[in-house]
C-alpha positions as semicolon CSV with decimal commas, in nm:
position;residue;x (nm);y (nm);z (nm)
1;M;-0,047;-0,008;0,002
2;W;0,300;0,228;0,063
3;L;0,410;0,159;-0,236
4;Y;0,148;0,279;-0,408
5;L;0,117;0,546;-0,255
6;A;0,491;0,696;-0,259
7;G;0,412;0,541;-0,678
8;L;0,089;0,850;-0,688
9;I;0,245;1,131;-0,482
10;G;0,611;1,068;-0,839
11;L;0,371;1,090;-1,037
12;Y;0,160;1,363;-0,927
13;Y;0,490;1,576;-0,908
14;L;0,638;1,435;-1,218
15;F;0,336;1,569;-1,415
16;R;0,378;1,894;-1,223
17;W;0,699;1,930;-1,321
18;Y;0,651;1,855;-1,656
19;R;0,321;2,064;-1,698
20;E;0,512;2,392;-1,492
21;R;0,729;2,380;-1,762
22;Q;0,542;2,494;-2,054
23;V;0,579;2,849;-2,187
24;V;0,337;3,122;-2,354
25;S;0,355;3,193;-2,678
26;N;0,504;3,504;-2,807
27;L;0,743;3,657;-2,489
28;G;0,856;3,871;-2,729
29;D;0,514;4,124;-2,754
30;K;0,463;4,129;-2,370
31;Y;0,449;4,383;-2,144
32;V;0,512;4,331;-1,772
33;F;0,489;4,614;-1,533
34;I;0,684;4,609;-1,179
35;T;0,688;4,839;-0,903
36;G;1,018;4,920;-0,679
37;C;1,288;4,854;-0,932
38;D;1,520;5,093;-0,799
39;S;1,681;4,767;-0,628
40;G;1,658;4,442;-0,470
41;F;1,381;4,216;-0,605
42;G;1,211;4,439;-0,825
43;N;1,576;4,593;-1,021
44;L;1,639;4,225;-1,089
45;L;1,335;4,112;-1,227
46;A;1,375;4,389;-1,464
47;K;1,746;4,258;-1,602
48;Q;1,605;3,918;-1,600
49;L;1,323;3,952;-1,799
50;D;1,514;4,201;-2,046
51;L;1,714;3,931;-2,103
52;R;1,392;3,702;-2,156
53;G;1,303;3,924;-2,458
54;L;0,961;4,104;-2,279
55;R;0,938;4,474;-2,276
56;V;0,997;4,644;-1,922
57;L;0,783;4,877;-1,797
58;A;1,002;4,984;-1,432
59;A;0,859;5,157;-1,199
60;C;1,107;5,374;-0,977
61;L;1,051;5,555;-0,681
62;T;1,408;5,808;-0,777
63;E;1,505;5,968;-1,090
64;K;1,901;5,840;-0,986
65;G;1,731;5,463;-0,998
66;A;1,512;5,466;-1,314
67;E;1,909;5,650;-1,484
68;Q;2,094;5,327;-1,376
69;L;1,821;5,067;-1,445
70;R;1,825;5,217;-1,810
71;H;2,181;5,239;-1,803
72;E;2,225;4,844;-1,722
73;T;1,932;4,734;-2,012
74;S;1,832;4,761;-2,297
75;D;1,629;4,956;-2,480
76;R;1,345;4,727;-2,417
77;V;1,277;4,840;-2,044
78;K;1,135;5,161;-2,026
79;T;1,164;5,368;-1,662
80;V;0,853;5,583;-1,538
81;I;0,869;5,709;-1,183
82;L;0,611;5,610;-0,924
83;D;0,544;5,670;-0,577
84;V;0,286;5,405;-0,525
85;T;0,147;5,615;-0,195
86;K;0,049;5,915;-0,424
87;T;-0,284;5,851;-0,587
88;E;-0,187;6,088;-0,923
89;N;0,113;5,874;-0,951
90;I;-0,018;5,582;-0,964
91;T;-0,321;5,782;-1,232
92;A;-0,035;5,874;-1,432
93;A;0,175;5,582;-1,449
94;A;-0,176;5,375;-1,557
95;R;-0,172;5,605;-1,873
96;W;0,150;5,596;-1,928
97;V;0,185;5,285;-1,909
98;K;-0,161;5,251;-2,168
99;E;0,085;5,484;-2,466
100;H;0,299;5,193;-2,414
101;V;0,093;4,898;-2,449
102;G;-0,144;5,034;-2,640
103;N;-0,414;4,761;-2,807
104;K;-0,245;4,406;-2,659
105;G;-0,336;4,526;-2,268
106;L;-0,044;4,416;-2,017
107;W;0,057;4,081;-2,002
108;G;0,219;4,140;-1,665
109;L;0,183;4,281;-1,381
110;V;0,423;4,289;-1,016
111;N;0,342;4,479;-0,708
112;N;0,695;4,463;-0,638
113;A;0,685;4,839;-0,418
114;G;0,749;4,759;-0,085
115;A;0,863;4,896;0,299
116;I;0,951;4,846;0,639
117;F;0,944;5,099;0,910
118;P;1,056;4,888;1,253
119;D;0,841;4,846;1,587
120;I;0,953;4,671;1,832
121;C;0,664;4,497;1,990
122;F;0,240;4,660;1,899
123;E;0,257;4,854;2,245
124;L;0,536;5,012;2,132
125;M;0,465;5,091;1,829
126;T;0,383;5,455;1,682
127;K;0,040;5,538;1,415
128;E;0,247;5,695;1,178
129;N;0,441;5,383;1,091
130;L;0,179;5,140;1,095
131;I;0,002;5,373;0,835
132;K;0,301;5,466;0,634
133;T;0,410;5,053;0,592
134;L;0,042;5,005;0,504
135;N;0,067;5,292;0,298
136;V;0,379;5,125;0,116
137;N;0,295;4,707;0,161
138;L;-0,124;4,746;0,136
139;I;-0,344;5,017;-0,019
140;G;-0,066;5,154;-0,239
141;L;-0,056;4,772;-0,376
142;I;-0,452;4,759;-0,394
143;E;-0,438;5,090;-0,628
144;V;-0,171;5,005;-0,836
145;T;-0,344;4,703;-0,930
146;L;-0,706;4,850;-0,917
147;S;-0,585;5,129;-1,214
148;M;-0,431;4,863;-1,436
149;L;-0,648;4,591;-1,402
150;P;-0,860;4,713;-1,735
151;M;-0,510;4,648;-1,904
152;V;-0,415;4,302;-1,738
153;K;-0,820;4,169;-1,833
154;Q;-0,728;4,314;-2,235
155;A;-0,432;4,034;-2,230
156;R;-0,576;3,837;-2,011
157;G;-0,210;3,789;-1,823
158;R;-0,102;3,742;-1,473
159;I;-0,055;3,990;-1,168
160;V;0,211;3,886;-0,896
161;N;0,214;4,040;-0,548
162;V;0,515;4,048;-0,310
163;S;0,350;3,957;-0,018
164;S;0,598;3,810;0,254
165;I;0,650;3,441;0,481
166;L;0,529;3,680;0,769
167;G;0,241;3,704;0,562
168;R;0,203;3,362;0,635
169;L;0,330;3,336;1,020
170;A;0,335;3,675;1,246
171;F;0,652;3,639;1,384
172;L;0,787;4,021;1,446
173;S;0,734;4,381;1,288
174;G;0,386;4,352;1,377
175;S;0,268;4,659;1,109
176;Y;0,523;4,483;0,844
177;C;0,319;4,154;0,921
178;C;-0,029;4,334;0,905
179;S;0,051;4,484;0,558
180;K;0,102;4,144;0,420
181;Y;-0,182;3,954;0,572
182;G;-0,360;4,217;0,399
183;V;-0,129;4,131;0,038
184;E;-0,250;3,796;0,074
185;A;-0,627;3,857;0,187
186;F;-0,619;4,042;-0,109
187;S;-0,473;3,863;-0,382
188;D;-0,683;3,503;-0,315
189;L;-1,052;3,730;-0,295
190;L;-0,913;3,890;-0,602
191;R;-0,829;3,593;-0,791
192;L;-1,206;3,432;-0,690
193;Q;-1,374;3,741;-0,833
194;I;-1,246;3,785;-1,174
195;Q;-1,111;3,388;-1,276
196;H;-1,389;3,418;-1,549
197;S;-1,163;3,680;-1,737
198;G;-0,854;3,444;-1,775
199;V;-0,646;3,706;-1,533
200;K;-0,414;3,451;-1,313
201;V;-0,298;3,622;-0,963
202;C;0,002;3,451;-0,799
203;I;0,139;3,473;-0,492
204;I;0,516;3,548;-0,371
205;E;0,585;3,462;-0,025
206;P;1,008;3,550;-0,016
207;G;1,116;3,448;0,380
208;Y;1,423;3,637;0,515
209;F;1,645;3,820;0,234
210;K;1,950;4,055;0,186
211;T;1,761;4,361;0,008
212;N;1,789;4,805;0,057
213;M;1,568;4,680;0,288
214;T;1,675;4,484;0,502
215;D;2,020;4,649;0,528
216;T;2,099;4,573;0,876
217;L;2,268;4,924;0,987
218;K;1,969;5,115;0,821
219;F;1,712;4,846;1,039
220;Q;1,924;4,895;1,295
221;E;1,895;5,310;1,303
222;K;1,508;5,318;1,244
223;F;1,475;5,052;1,531
224;K;1,687;5,315;1,749
225;N;1,449;5,562;1,623
226;A;1,139;5,384;1,688
227;W;1,259;5,287;2,049
228;N;1,380;5,681;2,128
229;Q;0,941;5,779;2,042
230;V;0,807;5,581;2,234
231;P;0,675;5,748;2,529
232;V;0,874;5,690;2,903
233;E;0,642;5,544;3,110
234;I;0,561;5,276;2,834
235;K;0,977;5,237;2,773
236;E;1,064;5,225;3,142
237;S;0,778;4,941;3,176
238;Y;0,977;4,731;2,906
239;G;1,323;4,827;3,028
240;Q;1,691;4,857;2,796
241;E;1,743;4,484;2,848
242;F;1,413;4,448;2,570
243;F;1,556;4,717;2,423
244;E;1,898;4,597;2,358
245;E;1,796;4,218;2,315
246;S;1,549;4,285;1,990
247;L;1,843;4,529;1,863
248;S;2,039;4,226;1,892
249;F;1,832;3,974;1,771
250;N;1,759;4,195;1,484
251;K;2,114;4,204;1,363
252;K;2,207;3,884;1,389
253;S;1,824;3,750;1,163
254;L;1,929;4,041;0,926
255;D;2,289;3,941;0,900
256;N;2,185;3,619;0,829
257;C;1,927;3,686;0,541
258;C;1,973;3,470;0,228
259;T;2,188;3,710;-0,089
260;N;2,087;3,458;-0,372
261;L;1,760;3,696;-0,475
262;N;1,738;3,490;-0,774
263;L;1,503;3,169;-0,545
264;V;1,304;3,505;-0,578
265;T;1,291;3,681;-0,936
266;D;1,308;3,298;-1,058
267;C;0,972;3,272;-0,869
268;M;0,852;3,560;-1,055
269;E;0,913;3,503;-1,362
270;H;0,795;3,146;-1,394
271;A;0,445;3,376;-1,278
272;L;0,493;3,536;-1,597
273;T;0,598;3,288;-1,813
274;S;0,448;2,997;-1,770
275;S;0,164;2,894;-1,856
276;Y;0,050;2,672;-1,568
277;P;0,171;2,933;-1,286
278;R;0,119;2,853;-0,905
279;Y;-0,118;3,042;-0,692
280;R;0,121;3,014;-0,447
281;Y;0,524;3,063;-0,438
282;S;0,771;3,071;-0,118
283;A;1,045;3,164;-0,164
284;G;1,387;3,106;0,070
285;W;1,513;2,748;0,203
286;D;1,376;2,949;0,590
287;A;1,049;2,968;0,428
288;Q;0,931;2,623;0,292
289;F;1,173;2,439;0,618
290;F;1,099;2,700;0,886
291;F;0,799;2,956;0,845
292;I;0,553;2,715;0,656
293;P;0,513;2,394;0,827
294;M;0,535;2,627;1,125
295;S;0,218;2,786;1,009
296;Y;0,004;2,425;0,999
297;L;0,166;2,367;1,355
298;P;-0,123;2,375;1,651
299;T;-0,188;2,763;1,800
300;V;0,005;2,641;2,073
301;L;0,293;2,516;1,962
302;T;0,394;2,783;1,766
303;N;0,309;3,043;2,063
304;Y;0,559;2,846;2,189
305;I;0,804;2,787;1,958
306;L;0,741;3,201;1,852
307;S;0,816;3,262;2,173
308;K;1,178;3,156;2,287
309;Y;1,306;3,380;2,021
310;C;1,044;3,733;2,116
311;Y;0,985;3,917;2,367
312;K;1,103;3,740;2,648
313;H;1,231;3,993;2,775
314;A;0,893;4,243;2,841
315;R;0,818;4,263;3,171
316;S;0,462;4,285;3,306
317;G;0,504;4,722;3,445
């Protein structure tokens, strides 16, 4: 019996492997719009798709980032400046994309732009950092998607939303986790609502990777600023030791981030070019062998395990 079961499982994975290797036709005629291309995943994906012959419309936050990307790619890559927290920017970008794609429509939309404004825990979080995080990671993503959706429907294309493994299992940085859980919910609901249109909605769930957003020095500076803004009475209830231990833990975590960004961009590329993309892609060993399995455990076990990593120095006041 177990031999038959193992055989069936093997056949399933062989069939899935073969099916997912099927590539969509005429890639050279397809347009892909990517947000957050100044650095990190978005920047690398733009170059990767350019090498595959796709027509890339890359949105950067700064002119410096856009200029550098243009110098490192072919003339198939066009750039535009976009701040996803500003409606007028998004509206202008949608018009710009429409001018480029014309009647072909937009084959791929990759919502990659993201930000993290670290908070030590919810009680020490500021409303300002919460709003900034949600505006970039969730509200901006939704607004960009809805503005581009008619063009994606026209091409019967793909929407690829970059979430995080922290959108499957909440662990540290509450505002960031809330925003990524929102991305998961929006993506799953959108997939159901537009499935009749032929558009496929995929979610990328990276683990911990070394990007500009997870730069250790920049992150720690933001972490210290967040601590300094906390009211004295709340800060005293947690104690300086709690802050120092939290800072040390975050430094160790960020120093150990994976540097192979292709693990993520390869998932993005597959979602855009495979005839049969997956609904979800988990990128990174930590995502596949720690966070995903943990997310299926009973809550009492996940609480016990995760509490060993964080919050252990908090005091009751």
